[in-house]
């Protein structure tokens, strides 16, 4: 008998978890933020997309993002996993469902989005995580960077569209974690009984 040895994080760029002190919340290290709200002149119907690469295939169970709702309306965000189309987001592979609300925490709270259906099973390769606030009006949600996050080509549009058209630029990746079950067996760690049987056979 053997068991695979792997974590349930398929991808993460979250910073360290930092206790904020008595009476306050604990958060993952984050710094400046991107707004993907709609209704503000500089952010009307803005959509943000960040790339990620899976080194092994797997089934996504959930995605966590540090988000904050500066407008205090508690509207839900739309989060999608999309294919990679020559360096920009392609087609929608999976639509995720928000669990709970986006709070007004100044540095953002981790908000969970669950994934279900066949689109949640991904092969090894490159993908995009796309975030938008579909509610019209003065809505301003924020998706935070992780401390010391690397820069990469990121995508955005001002059309409120999860499928573009896209404008790309080099910028700091926003913070998120993708959890699930790897599809490969990973490194195999024999159990003690396996060693005993092997020794007896020898």
Tab-separated table of C-alpha atoms in Angstrom, residues 104-176:
chain	number	residue	atom	x	y	z
A	104	UNK	CA	-14.911	46.379	4.314
A	105	UNK	CA	-11.648	45.206	5.917
A	106	UNK	CA	-8.973	47.762	5.034
A	107	UNK	CA	-6.442	45.136	3.930
A	108	UNK	CA	-8.995	42.722	2.582
A	109	UNK	CA	-10.308	39.444	3.916
A	110	UNK	CA	-9.886	36.117	2.173
A	111	UNK	CA	-13.103	35.381	0.302
A	112	UNK	CA	-13.742	31.844	-0.936
A	113	UNK	CA	-15.216	30.990	-4.323
A	114	UNK	CA	-16.122	27.344	-4.891
A	115	UNK	CA	-15.836	25.460	-8.149
A	116	UNK	CA	-18.141	22.675	-9.323
A	117	UNK	CA	-18.660	20.796	-12.560
A	118	UNK	CA	-16.412	19.293	-15.220
A	119	UNK	CA	-14.789	22.666	-15.971
A	120	UNK	CA	-13.039	22.506	-12.597
A	121	UNK	CA	-10.774	19.685	-13.768
A	122	UNK	CA	-7.739	21.325	-15.366
A	123	UNK	CA	-4.768	19.906	-17.210
A	124	UNK	CA	-1.194	21.015	-16.562
A	125	UNK	CA	-0.650	24.379	-18.247
A	126	UNK	CA	-1.416	28.115	-18.236
A	127	UNK	CA	-4.733	29.718	-17.277
A	128	UNK	CA	-6.239	33.042	-16.168
A	129	UNK	CA	-8.215	34.034	-13.090
A	130	UNK	CA	-10.704	36.767	-14.016
A	131	UNK	CA	-12.533	39.034	-11.528
A	132	UNK	CA	-15.314	41.526	-12.108
A	133	UNK	CA	-18.071	43.279	-10.175
A	134	UNK	CA	-21.207	42.887	-12.313
A	135	UNK	CA	-23.411	45.265	-10.337
A	136	UNK	CA	-23.896	48.709	-11.886
A	137	UNK	CA	-23.684	51.853	-9.787
A	138	UNK	CA	-21.053	53.153	-7.415
A	139	UNK	CA	-19.521	49.791	-6.553
A	140	UNK	CA	-15.838	49.563	-5.718
A	141	UNK	CA	-14.413	46.167	-4.825
A	142	UNK	CA	-10.684	45.708	-4.437
A	143	UNK	CA	-8.417	42.759	-5.161
A	144	UNK	CA	-5.122	43.068	-3.297
A	145	UNK	CA	-1.529	42.320	-4.197
A	146	UNK	CA	0.566	39.992	-2.045
A	147	UNK	CA	3.712	41.395	-0.459
A	148	UNK	CA	6.716	41.026	-2.808
A	149	UNK	CA	4.518	39.564	-5.511
A	150	UNK	CA	6.284	39.223	-8.875
A	151	UNK	CA	5.321	41.190	-11.944
A	152	UNK	CA	3.823	39.549	-14.990
A	153	UNK	CA	1.688	40.316	-18.002
A	154	UNK	CA	-1.803	41.005	-16.691
A	155	UNK	CA	-4.994	41.778	-18.621
A	156	UNK	CA	-7.926	44.147	-18.151
A	157	UNK	CA	-10.841	45.738	-19.945
A	158	UNK	CA	-13.356	48.501	-19.247
A	159	UNK	CA	-16.347	46.786	-20.820
A	160	UNK	CA	-17.520	44.664	-17.884
A	161	UNK	CA	-16.837	41.614	-20.036
A	162	UNK	CA	-15.248	38.429	-18.712
A	163	UNK	CA	-14.192	37.524	-22.247
A	164	UNK	CA	-12.595	40.782	-23.403
A	165	UNK	CA	-11.480	42.437	-25.596
A	166	UNK	CA	-8.346	42.678	-23.478
A	167	UNK	CA	-5.603	45.212	-22.904
A	168	UNK	CA	-2.387	43.773	-21.486
A	169	UNK	CA	0.383	45.388	-19.471
A	170	UNK	CA	3.211	44.346	-17.187
A	171	UNK	CA	2.082	44.758	-13.594
A	172	UNK	CA	2.079	43.222	-10.132
A	173	UNK	CA	0.112	40.019	-9.814
A	174	UNK	CA	-2.864	40.089	-7.489
A	175	UNK	CA	-2.958	37.584	-4.641
A	176	UNK	CA	-4.918	34.351	-4.781
